[in-house]
mmCIF file of C-alpha atoms in Angstrom:
data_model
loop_
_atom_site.group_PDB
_atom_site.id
_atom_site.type_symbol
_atom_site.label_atom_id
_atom_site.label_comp_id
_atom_site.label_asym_id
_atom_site.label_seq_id
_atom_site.Cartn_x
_atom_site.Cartn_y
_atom_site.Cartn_z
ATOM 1 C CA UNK K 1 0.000 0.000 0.000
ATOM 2 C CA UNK K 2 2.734 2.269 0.831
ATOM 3 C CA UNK K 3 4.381 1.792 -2.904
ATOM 4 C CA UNK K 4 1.054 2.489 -4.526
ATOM 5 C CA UNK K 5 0.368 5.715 -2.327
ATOM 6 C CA UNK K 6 3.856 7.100 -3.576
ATOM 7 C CA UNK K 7 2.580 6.455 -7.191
ATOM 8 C CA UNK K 8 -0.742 8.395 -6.387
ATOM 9 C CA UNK K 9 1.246 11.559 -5.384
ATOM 10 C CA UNK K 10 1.050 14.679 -7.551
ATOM 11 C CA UNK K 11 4.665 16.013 -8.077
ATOM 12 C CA UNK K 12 3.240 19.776 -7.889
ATOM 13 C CA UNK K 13 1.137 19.844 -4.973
ATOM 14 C CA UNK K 14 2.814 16.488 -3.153
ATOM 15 C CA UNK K 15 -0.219 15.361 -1.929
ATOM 16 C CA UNK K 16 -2.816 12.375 -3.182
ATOM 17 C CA UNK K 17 -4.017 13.296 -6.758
ATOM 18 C CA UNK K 18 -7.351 15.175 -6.504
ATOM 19 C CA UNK K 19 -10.078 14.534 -9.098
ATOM 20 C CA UNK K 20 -10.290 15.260 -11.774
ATOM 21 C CA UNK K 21 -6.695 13.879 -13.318
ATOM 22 C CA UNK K 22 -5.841 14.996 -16.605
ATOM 23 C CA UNK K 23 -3.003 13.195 -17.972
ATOM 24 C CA UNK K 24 -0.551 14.868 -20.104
ATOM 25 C CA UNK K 25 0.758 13.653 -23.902
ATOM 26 C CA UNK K 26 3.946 12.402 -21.957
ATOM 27 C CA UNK K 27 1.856 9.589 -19.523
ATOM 28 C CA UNK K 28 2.084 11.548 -16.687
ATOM 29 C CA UNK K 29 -0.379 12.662 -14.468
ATOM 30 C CA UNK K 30 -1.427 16.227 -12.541
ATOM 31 C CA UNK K 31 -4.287 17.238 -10.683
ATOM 32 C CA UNK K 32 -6.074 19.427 -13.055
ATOM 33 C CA UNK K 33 -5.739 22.358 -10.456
ATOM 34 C CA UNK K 34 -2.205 21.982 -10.300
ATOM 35 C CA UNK K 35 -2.182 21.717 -14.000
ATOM 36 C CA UNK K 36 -3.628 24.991 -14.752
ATOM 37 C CA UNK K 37 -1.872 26.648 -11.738
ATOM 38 C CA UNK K 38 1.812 25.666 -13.737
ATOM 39 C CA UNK K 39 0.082 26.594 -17.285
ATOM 40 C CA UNK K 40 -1.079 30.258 -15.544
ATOM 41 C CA UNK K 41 2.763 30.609 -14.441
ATOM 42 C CA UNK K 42 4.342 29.525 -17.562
ATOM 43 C CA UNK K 43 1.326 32.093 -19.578
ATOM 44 C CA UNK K 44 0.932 35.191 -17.445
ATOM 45 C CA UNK K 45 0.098 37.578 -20.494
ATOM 46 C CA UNK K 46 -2.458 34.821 -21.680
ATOM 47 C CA UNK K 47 -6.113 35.985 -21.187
ATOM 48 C CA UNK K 48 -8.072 34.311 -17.986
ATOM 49 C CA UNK K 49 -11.563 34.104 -17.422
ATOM 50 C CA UNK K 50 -12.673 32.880 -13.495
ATOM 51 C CA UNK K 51 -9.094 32.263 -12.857
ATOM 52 C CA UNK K 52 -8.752 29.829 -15.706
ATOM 53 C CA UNK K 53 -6.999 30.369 -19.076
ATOM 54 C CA UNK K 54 -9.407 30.342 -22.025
ATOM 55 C CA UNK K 55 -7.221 30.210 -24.994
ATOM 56 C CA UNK K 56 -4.169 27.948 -26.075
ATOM 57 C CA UNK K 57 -0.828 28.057 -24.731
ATOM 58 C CA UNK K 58 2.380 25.581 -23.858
ATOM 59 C CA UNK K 59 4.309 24.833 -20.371
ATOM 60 C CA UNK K 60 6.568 21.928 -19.397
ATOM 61 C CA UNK K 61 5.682 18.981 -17.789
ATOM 62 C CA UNK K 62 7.076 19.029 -14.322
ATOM 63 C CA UNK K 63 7.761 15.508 -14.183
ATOM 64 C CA UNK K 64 9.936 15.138 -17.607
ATOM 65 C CA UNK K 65 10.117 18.531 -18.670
ATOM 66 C CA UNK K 66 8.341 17.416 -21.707
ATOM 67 C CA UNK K 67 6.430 20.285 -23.751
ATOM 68 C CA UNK K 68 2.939 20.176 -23.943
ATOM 69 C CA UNK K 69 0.997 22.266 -26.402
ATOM 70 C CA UNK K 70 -2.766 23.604 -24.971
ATOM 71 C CA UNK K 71 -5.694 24.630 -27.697
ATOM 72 C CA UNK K 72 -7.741 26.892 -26.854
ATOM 73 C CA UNK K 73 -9.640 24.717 -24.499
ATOM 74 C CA UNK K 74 -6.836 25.185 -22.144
ATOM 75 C CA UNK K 75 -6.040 22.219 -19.558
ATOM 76 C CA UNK K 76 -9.701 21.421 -19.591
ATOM 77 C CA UNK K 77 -8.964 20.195 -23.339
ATOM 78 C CA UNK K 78 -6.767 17.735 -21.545
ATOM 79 C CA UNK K 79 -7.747 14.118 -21.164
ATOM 80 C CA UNK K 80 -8.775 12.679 -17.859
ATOM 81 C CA UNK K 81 -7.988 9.724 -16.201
ATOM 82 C CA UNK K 82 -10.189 8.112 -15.081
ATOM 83 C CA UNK K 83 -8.458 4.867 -14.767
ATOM 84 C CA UNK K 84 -6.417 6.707 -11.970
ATOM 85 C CA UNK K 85 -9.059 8.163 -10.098
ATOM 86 C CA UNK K 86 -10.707 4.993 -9.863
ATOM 87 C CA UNK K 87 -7.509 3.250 -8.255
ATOM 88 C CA UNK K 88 -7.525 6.274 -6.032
ATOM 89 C CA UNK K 89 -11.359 5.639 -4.914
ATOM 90 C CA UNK K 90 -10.390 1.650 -4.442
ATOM 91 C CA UNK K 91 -7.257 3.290 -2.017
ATOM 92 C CA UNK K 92 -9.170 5.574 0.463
ATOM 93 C CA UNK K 93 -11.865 2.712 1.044
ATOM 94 C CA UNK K 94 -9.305 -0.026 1.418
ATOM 95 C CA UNK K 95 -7.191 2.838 4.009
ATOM 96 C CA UNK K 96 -10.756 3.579 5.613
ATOM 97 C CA UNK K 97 -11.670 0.272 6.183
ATOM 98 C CA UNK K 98 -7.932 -0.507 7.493
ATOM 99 C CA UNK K 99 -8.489 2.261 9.759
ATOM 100 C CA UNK K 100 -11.503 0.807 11.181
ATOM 101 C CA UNK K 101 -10.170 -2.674 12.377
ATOM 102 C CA UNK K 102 -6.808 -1.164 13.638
ATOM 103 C CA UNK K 103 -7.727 -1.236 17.189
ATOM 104 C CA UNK K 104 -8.222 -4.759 16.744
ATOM 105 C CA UNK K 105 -4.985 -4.966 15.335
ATOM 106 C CA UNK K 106 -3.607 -3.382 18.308
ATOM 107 C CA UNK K 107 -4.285 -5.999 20.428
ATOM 108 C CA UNK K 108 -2.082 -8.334 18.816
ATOM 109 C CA UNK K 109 1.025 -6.144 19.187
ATOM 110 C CA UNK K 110 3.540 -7.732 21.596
ATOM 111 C CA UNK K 111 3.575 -6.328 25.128
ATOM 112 C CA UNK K 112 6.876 -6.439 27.694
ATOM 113 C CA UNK K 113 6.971 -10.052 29.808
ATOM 114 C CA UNK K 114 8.897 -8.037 32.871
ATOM 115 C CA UNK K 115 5.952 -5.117 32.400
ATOM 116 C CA UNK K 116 3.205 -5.859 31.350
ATOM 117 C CA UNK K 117 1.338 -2.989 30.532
ATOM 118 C CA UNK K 118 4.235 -1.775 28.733
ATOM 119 C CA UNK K 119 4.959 -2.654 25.071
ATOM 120 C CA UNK K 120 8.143 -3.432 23.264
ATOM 121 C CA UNK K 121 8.861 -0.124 20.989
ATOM 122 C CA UNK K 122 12.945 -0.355 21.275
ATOM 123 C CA UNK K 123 15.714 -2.589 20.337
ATOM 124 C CA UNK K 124 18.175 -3.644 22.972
ATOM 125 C CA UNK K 125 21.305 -3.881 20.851
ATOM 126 C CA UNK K 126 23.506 -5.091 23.106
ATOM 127 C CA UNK K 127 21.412 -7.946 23.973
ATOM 128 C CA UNK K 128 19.799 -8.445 20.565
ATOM 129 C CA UNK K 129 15.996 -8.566 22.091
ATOM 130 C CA UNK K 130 13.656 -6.290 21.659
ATOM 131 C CA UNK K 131 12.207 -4.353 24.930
ATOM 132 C CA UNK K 132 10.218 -1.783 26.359
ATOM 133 C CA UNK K 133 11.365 1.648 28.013
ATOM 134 C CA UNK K 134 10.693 0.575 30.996
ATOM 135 C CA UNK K 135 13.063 -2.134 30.609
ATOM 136 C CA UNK K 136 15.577 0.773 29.483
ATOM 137 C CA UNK K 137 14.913 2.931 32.598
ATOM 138 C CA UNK K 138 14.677 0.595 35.658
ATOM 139 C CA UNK K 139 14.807 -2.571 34.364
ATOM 140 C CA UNK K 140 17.742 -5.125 33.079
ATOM 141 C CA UNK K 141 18.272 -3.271 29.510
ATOM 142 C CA UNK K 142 19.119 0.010 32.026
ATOM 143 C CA UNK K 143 22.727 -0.299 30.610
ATOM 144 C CA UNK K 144 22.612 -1.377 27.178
ATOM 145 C CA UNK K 145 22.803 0.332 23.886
ATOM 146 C CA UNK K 146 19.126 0.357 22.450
ATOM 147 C CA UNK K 147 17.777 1.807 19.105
ATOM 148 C CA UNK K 148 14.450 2.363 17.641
ATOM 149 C CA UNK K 149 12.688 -0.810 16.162
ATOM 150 C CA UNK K 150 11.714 0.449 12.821
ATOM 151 C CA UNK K 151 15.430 1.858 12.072
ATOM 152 C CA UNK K 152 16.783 -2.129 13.409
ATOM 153 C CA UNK K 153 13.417 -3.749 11.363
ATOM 154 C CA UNK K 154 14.529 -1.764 8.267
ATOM 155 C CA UNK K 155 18.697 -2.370 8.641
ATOM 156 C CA UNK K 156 17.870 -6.311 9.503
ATOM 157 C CA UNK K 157 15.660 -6.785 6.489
ATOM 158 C CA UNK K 158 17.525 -5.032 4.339
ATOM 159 C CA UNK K 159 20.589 -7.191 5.442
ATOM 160 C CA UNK K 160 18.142 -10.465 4.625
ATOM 161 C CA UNK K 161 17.258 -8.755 1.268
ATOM 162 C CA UNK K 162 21.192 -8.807 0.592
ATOM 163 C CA UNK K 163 21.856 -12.260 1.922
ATOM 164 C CA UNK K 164 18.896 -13.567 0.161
ATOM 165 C CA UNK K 165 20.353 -12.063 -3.307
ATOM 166 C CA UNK K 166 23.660 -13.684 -2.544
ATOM 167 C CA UNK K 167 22.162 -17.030 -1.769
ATOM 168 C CA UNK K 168 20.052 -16.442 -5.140
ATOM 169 C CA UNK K 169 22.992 -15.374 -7.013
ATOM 170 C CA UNK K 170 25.607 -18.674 -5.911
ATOM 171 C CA UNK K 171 22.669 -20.734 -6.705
ATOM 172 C CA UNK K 172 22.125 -19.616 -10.034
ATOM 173 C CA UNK K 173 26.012 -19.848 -10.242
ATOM 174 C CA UNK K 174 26.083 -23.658 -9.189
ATOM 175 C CA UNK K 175 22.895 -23.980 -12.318
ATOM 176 C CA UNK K 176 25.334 -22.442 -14.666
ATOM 177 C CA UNK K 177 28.228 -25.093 -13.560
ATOM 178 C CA UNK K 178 25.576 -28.405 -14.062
ATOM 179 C CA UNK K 179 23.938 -26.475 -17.437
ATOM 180 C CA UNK K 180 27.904 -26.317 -18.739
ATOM 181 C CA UNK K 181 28.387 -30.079 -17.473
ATOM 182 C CA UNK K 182 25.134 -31.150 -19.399
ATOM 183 C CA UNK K 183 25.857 -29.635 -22.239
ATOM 184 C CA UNK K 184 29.363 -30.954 -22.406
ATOM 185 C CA UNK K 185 27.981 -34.510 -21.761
ATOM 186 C CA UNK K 186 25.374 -34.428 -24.194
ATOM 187 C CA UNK K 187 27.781 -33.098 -26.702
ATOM 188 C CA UNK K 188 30.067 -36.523 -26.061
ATOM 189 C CA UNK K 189 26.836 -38.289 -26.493
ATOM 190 C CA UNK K 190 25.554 -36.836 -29.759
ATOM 191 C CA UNK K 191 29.375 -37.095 -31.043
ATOM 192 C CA UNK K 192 29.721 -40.590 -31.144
ATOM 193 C CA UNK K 193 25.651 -41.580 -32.159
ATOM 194 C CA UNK K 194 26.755 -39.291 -35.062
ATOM 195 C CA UNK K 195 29.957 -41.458 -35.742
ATOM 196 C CA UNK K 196 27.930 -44.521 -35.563
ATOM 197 C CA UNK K 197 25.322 -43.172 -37.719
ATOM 198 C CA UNK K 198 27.768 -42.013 -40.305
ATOM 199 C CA UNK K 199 29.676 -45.555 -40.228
ATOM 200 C CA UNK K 200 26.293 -47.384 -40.565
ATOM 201 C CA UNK K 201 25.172 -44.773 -43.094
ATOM 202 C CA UNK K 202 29.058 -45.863 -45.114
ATOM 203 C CA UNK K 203 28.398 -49.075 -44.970
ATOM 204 C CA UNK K 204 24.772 -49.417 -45.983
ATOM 205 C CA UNK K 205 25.334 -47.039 -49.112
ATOM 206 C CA UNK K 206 28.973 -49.690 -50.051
ATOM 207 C CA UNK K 207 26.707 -52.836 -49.609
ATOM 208 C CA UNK K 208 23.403 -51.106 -51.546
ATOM 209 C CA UNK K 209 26.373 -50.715 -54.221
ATOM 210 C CA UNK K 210 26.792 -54.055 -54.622
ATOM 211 C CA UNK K 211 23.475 -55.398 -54.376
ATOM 212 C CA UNK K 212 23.130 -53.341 -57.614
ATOM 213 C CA UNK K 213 26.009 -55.397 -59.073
ATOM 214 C CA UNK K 214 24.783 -58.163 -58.143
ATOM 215 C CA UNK K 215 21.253 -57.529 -59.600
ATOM 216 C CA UNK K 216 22.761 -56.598 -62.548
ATOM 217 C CA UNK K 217 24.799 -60.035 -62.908
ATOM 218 C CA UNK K 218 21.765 -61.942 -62.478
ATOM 219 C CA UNK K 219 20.149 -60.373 -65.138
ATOM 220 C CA UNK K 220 22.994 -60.653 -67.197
ATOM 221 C CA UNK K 221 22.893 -64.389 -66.557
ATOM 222 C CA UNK K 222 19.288 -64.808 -67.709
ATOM 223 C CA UNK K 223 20.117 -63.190 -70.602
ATOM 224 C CA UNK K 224 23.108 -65.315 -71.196
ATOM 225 C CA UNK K 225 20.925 -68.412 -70.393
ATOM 226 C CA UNK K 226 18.352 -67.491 -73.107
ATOM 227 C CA UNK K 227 21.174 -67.336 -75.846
ATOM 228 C CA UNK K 228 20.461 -69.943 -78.118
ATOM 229 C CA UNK K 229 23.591 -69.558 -80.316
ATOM 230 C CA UNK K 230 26.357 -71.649 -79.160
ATOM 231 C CA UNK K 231 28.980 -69.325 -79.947
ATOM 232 C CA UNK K 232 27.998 -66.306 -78.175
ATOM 233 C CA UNK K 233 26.546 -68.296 -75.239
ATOM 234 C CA UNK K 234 30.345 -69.577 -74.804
ATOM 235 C CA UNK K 235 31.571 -66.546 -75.624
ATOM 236 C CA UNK K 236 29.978 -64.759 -72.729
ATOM 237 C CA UNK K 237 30.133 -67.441 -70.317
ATOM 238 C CA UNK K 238 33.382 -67.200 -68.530
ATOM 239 C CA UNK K 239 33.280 -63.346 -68.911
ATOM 240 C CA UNK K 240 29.822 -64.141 -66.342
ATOM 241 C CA UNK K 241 31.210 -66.460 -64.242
ATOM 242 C CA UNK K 242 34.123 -63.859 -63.161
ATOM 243 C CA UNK K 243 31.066 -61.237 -62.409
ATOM 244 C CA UNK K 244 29.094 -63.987 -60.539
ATOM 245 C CA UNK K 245 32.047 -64.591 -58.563
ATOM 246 C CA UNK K 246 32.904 -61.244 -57.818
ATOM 247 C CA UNK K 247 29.329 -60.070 -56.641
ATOM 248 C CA UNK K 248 28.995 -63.593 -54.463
ATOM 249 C CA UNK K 249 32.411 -61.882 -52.766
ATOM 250 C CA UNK K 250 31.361 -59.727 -49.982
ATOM 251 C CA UNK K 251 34.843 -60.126 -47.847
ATOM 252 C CA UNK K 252 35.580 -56.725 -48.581
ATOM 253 C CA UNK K 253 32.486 -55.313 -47.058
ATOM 254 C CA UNK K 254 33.068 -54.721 -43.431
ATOM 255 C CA UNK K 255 30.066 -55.940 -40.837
ATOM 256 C CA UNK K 256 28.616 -54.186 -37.542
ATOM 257 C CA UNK K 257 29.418 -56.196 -35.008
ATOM 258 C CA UNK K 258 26.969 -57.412 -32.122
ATOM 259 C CA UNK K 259 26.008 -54.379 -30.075
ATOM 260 C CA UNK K 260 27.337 -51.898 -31.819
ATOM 261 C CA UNK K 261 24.533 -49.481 -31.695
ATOM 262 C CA UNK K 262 25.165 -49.843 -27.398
ATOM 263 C CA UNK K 263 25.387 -46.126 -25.761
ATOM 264 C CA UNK K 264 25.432 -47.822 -21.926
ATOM 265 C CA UNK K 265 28.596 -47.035 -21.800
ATOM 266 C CA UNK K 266 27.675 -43.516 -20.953
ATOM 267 C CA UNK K 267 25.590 -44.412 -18.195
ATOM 268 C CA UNK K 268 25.355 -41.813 -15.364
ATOM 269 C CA UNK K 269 24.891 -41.745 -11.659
ATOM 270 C CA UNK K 270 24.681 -39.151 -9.163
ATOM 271 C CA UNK K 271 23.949 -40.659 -6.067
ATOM 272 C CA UNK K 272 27.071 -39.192 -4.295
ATOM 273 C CA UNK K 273 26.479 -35.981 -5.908
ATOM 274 C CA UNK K 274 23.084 -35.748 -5.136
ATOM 275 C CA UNK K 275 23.615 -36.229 -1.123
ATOM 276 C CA UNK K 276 26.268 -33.052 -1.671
ATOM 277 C CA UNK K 277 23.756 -31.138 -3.294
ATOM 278 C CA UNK K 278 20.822 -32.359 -0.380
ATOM 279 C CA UNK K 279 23.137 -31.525 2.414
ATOM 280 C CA UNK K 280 24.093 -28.111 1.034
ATOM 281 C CA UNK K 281 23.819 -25.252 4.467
ATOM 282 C CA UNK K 282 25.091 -22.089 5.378
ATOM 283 C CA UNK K 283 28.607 -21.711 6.761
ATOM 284 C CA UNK K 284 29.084 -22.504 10.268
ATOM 285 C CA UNK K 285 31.860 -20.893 12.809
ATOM 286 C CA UNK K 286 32.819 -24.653 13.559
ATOM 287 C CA UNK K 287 33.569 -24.866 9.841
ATOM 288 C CA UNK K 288 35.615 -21.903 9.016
ATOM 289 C CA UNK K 289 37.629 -22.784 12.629
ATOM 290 C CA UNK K 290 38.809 -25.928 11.272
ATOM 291 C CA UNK K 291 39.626 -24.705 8.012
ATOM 292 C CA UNK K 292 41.988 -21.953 9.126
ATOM 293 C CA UNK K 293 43.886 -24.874 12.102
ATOM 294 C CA UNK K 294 44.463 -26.860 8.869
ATOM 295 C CA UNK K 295 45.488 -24.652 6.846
ATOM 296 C CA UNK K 296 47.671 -23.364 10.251
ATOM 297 C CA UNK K 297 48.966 -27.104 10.206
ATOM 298 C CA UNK K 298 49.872 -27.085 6.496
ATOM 299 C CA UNK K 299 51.976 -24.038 6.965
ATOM 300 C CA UNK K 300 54.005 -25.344 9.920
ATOM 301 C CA UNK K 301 54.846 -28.718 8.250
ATOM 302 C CA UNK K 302 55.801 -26.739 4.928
ATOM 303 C CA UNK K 303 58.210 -24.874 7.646
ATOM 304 C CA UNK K 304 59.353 -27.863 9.151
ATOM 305 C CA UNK K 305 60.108 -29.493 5.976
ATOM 306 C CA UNK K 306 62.209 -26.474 4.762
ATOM 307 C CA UNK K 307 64.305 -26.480 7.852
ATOM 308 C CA UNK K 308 65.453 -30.115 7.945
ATOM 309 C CA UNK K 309 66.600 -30.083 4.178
ATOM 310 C CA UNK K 310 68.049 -27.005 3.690
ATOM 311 C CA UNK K 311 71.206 -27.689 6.362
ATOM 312 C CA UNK K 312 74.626 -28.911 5.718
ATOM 313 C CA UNK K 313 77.413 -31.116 7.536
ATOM 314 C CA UNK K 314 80.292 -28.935 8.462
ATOM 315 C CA UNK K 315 84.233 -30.070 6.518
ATOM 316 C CA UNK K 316 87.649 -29.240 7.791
ATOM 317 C CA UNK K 317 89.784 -27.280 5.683
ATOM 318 C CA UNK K 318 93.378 -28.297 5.363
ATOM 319 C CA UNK K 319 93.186 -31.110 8.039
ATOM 320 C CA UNK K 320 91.904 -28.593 10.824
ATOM 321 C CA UNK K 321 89.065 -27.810 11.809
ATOM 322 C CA UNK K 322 88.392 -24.509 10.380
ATOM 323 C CA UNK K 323 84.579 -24.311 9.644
ATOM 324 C CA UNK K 324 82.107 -23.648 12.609
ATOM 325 C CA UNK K 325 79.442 -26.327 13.195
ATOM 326 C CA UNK K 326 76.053 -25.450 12.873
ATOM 327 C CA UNK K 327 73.918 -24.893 15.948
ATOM 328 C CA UNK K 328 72.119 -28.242 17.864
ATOM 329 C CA UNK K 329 68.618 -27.237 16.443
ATOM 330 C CA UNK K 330 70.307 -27.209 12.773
ATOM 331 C CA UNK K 331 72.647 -30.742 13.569
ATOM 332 C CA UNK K 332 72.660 -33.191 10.588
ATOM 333 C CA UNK K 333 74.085 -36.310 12.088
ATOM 334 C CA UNK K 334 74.630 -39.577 9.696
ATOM 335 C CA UNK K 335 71.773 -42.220 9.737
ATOM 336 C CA UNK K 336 72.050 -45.297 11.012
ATOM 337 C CA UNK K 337 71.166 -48.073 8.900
ATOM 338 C CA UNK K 338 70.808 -50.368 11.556
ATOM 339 C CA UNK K 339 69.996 -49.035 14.527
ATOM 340 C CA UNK K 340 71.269 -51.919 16.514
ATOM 341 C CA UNK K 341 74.569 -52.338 15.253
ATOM 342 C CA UNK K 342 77.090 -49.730 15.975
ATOM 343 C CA UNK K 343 79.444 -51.293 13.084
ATOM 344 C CA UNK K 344 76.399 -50.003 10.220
ATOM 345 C CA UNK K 345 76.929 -46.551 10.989
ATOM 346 C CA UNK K 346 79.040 -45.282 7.346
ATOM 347 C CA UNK K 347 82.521 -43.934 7.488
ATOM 348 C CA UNK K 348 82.908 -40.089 7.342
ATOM 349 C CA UNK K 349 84.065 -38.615 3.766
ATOM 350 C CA UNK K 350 87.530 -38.256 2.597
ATOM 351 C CA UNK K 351 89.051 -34.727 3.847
ATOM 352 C CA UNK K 352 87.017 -34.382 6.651
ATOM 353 C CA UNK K 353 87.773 -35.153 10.645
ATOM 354 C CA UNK K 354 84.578 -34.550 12.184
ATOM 355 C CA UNK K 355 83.121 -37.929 13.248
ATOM 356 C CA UNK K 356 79.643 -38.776 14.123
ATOM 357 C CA UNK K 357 79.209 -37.914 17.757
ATOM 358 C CA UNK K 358 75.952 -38.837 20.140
ATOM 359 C CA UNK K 359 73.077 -36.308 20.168
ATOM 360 C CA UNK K 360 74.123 -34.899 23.327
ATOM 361 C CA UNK K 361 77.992 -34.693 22.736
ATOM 362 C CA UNK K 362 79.067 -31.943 20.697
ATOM 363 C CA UNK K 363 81.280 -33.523 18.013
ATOM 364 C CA UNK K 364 85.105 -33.042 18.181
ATOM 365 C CA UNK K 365 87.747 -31.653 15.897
ATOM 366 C CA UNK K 366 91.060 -33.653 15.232
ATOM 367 C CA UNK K 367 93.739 -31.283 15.107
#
């Protein structure tokens, strides 16, 4: 009701269109009072008659600036509409009659459980409940932050108009992904039942080809049969019996095999796919917690991993131990093969002194 109102409002006076409505040659609508009040200011040298110009004149539309050109009738040459003033009529009744059973509606608006005879018109916001002033004043809300309910009704459903639109929009996002799939799928489909049907097509027009051979030997054979002169009958005959051999060889024709026309092999199934899709929710707190510790966890063991290969054993120079060994934390010591015999562990390199020391027992320098 409150849209329609703002479309019943005439941009000169502000208020409700009031009958009659002329409407001008660019759709819009005026009151025909404020009509003639903007064509007397636009004409003030124009003759009047009872406060009303009586002869033709022009002034802009104040909606769209839009010219419109008056005969002599003035704005009462104007059109009415009626159409409007009839929606107008429907909108005072249905505001009269809304009017009337408001009290009623009254009753139903939510009253304060700690006062009773006090209703809830603010908006704790530190507690996220809506309250009364009482509440506010001497009651448990006395320290919070409140607001006004309409200005917290307008913000929240405004925020549920956005979320809403973003829910709308990754949905339609997730259609576009399966109406991509589909397509490419049925594309793989059609692909190959084309192939087929231009192999079967091949083949059908190759052995149609030599069924017309064929037909044509065997009427070359009655003919030959029919001969009744000796000479030409053996004359043709083993020209005939070549053609009757060739068209009763069909090796070189190739044959479908067996369930060739099968397409099962692009049988689908979404059974996992569709339990994704039916457990599809909002994100939860618990959700995004555990995917920043993992990602927390991949980062460590991508330091860890960096650490242990990126050190070097310390070498003597010259016999003596020159270089400095690397801190405890950064100690490469040799592996042991087998743990449980000393004898495994593998000499130290040529050129260097430095032998493999426990962990605890900094490793010595031969001078």
């Amino acid at each position: 009701m409150d849209s329609l109102e703002k479309q019943l409002i005439c941009p000169i006076c502000l208020e409700m269109f009031t009958k009659p409505v002329v409407i001008l040659p660019c759709q819009h609508n005026l009151c025909r009072k404020c009509a003639n009040d903007v064509f007397q200011a636009s004409n003030p040298y124009l003759p009047t008659r009872g406060g009303t110009v009586t002869s033709g004149g022009r002034f802009r539309c104040p909606s769209c600036r839009h010219e419109v050109v008056l005969d002599r009738h003035g704005v009462y040459g104007l059109q009415r509409n009626l159409l409007v003033e009839n929606i107008i009529d429907l909108y005072k009744q249905e505001s009269t009659s809304n009017s009337k059973s408001g009290p009623e509606r009254q009753v139903e608006q939510p009253m304060c459980t700690e006062h009773e005879d006090e209703k809830i018109n603010i908006y704790c916001v530190t507690c996220s409940v809506p309250t009364c002033s009482m509440c506010k004043v001497f009651g448990a809300h006395k320290d919070c932050e409140v607001a006004p309910l309409n200005s917290v009704y307008q913000t929240q459903k405004e925020n549920g108009r956005k979320q809403k639109s973003h829910v709308c929009e990754t949905f339609d996002h997730l259609y576009s992904i399966l109406e991509e799939r589909k397509r490419e799928m049925s594309q793989k489909v059609t692909g190959e039942q084309e192939e087929k049907l231009n192999y079967i097509r091949g083949l059908k027009r190759r052995y149609g080809d030599h069924l017309e051979f064929a037909t044509k030997v065997v009427e070359s054979g009655i003919q030959t049969m029919e001969e009744s002169e000796m000479a030409l009958f053996l004359q043709n005959a083993k020209p005939l019996l070549q053609k009757i051999d060739k068209a009763c060889n069909i090796s070189h024709l190739e044959k479908v095999e067996p369930g060739y026309e099968n397409m099962d092999h692009f049988g689908v199934t979404f059974e996992r796919e569709g339990k994704a899709l039916r457990s599809v929710d909002f994100i939860k707190e618990d959700d995004e917690d555990d995917d920043v510790e993992e990602d927390n966890g991949e980062e460590d063991g991508e330091e860890g991993t960096s650490l242990e290969t990126t050190t070097n054993p310390t070498q003597a120079i010259g016999g003596v131990g020159a270089g400095t060994q690397p801190p405890p934390s950064h100690r490469v010591l040799p592996k042991l093969q087998n743990p449980g015999n000393p004898a495994a562990v593998p000499p130290p390199r040529s050129g260097t002194r430095a032998q493999a020391q426990p962990a605890d027992t900094p490793p010595q320098v031969g001078a």
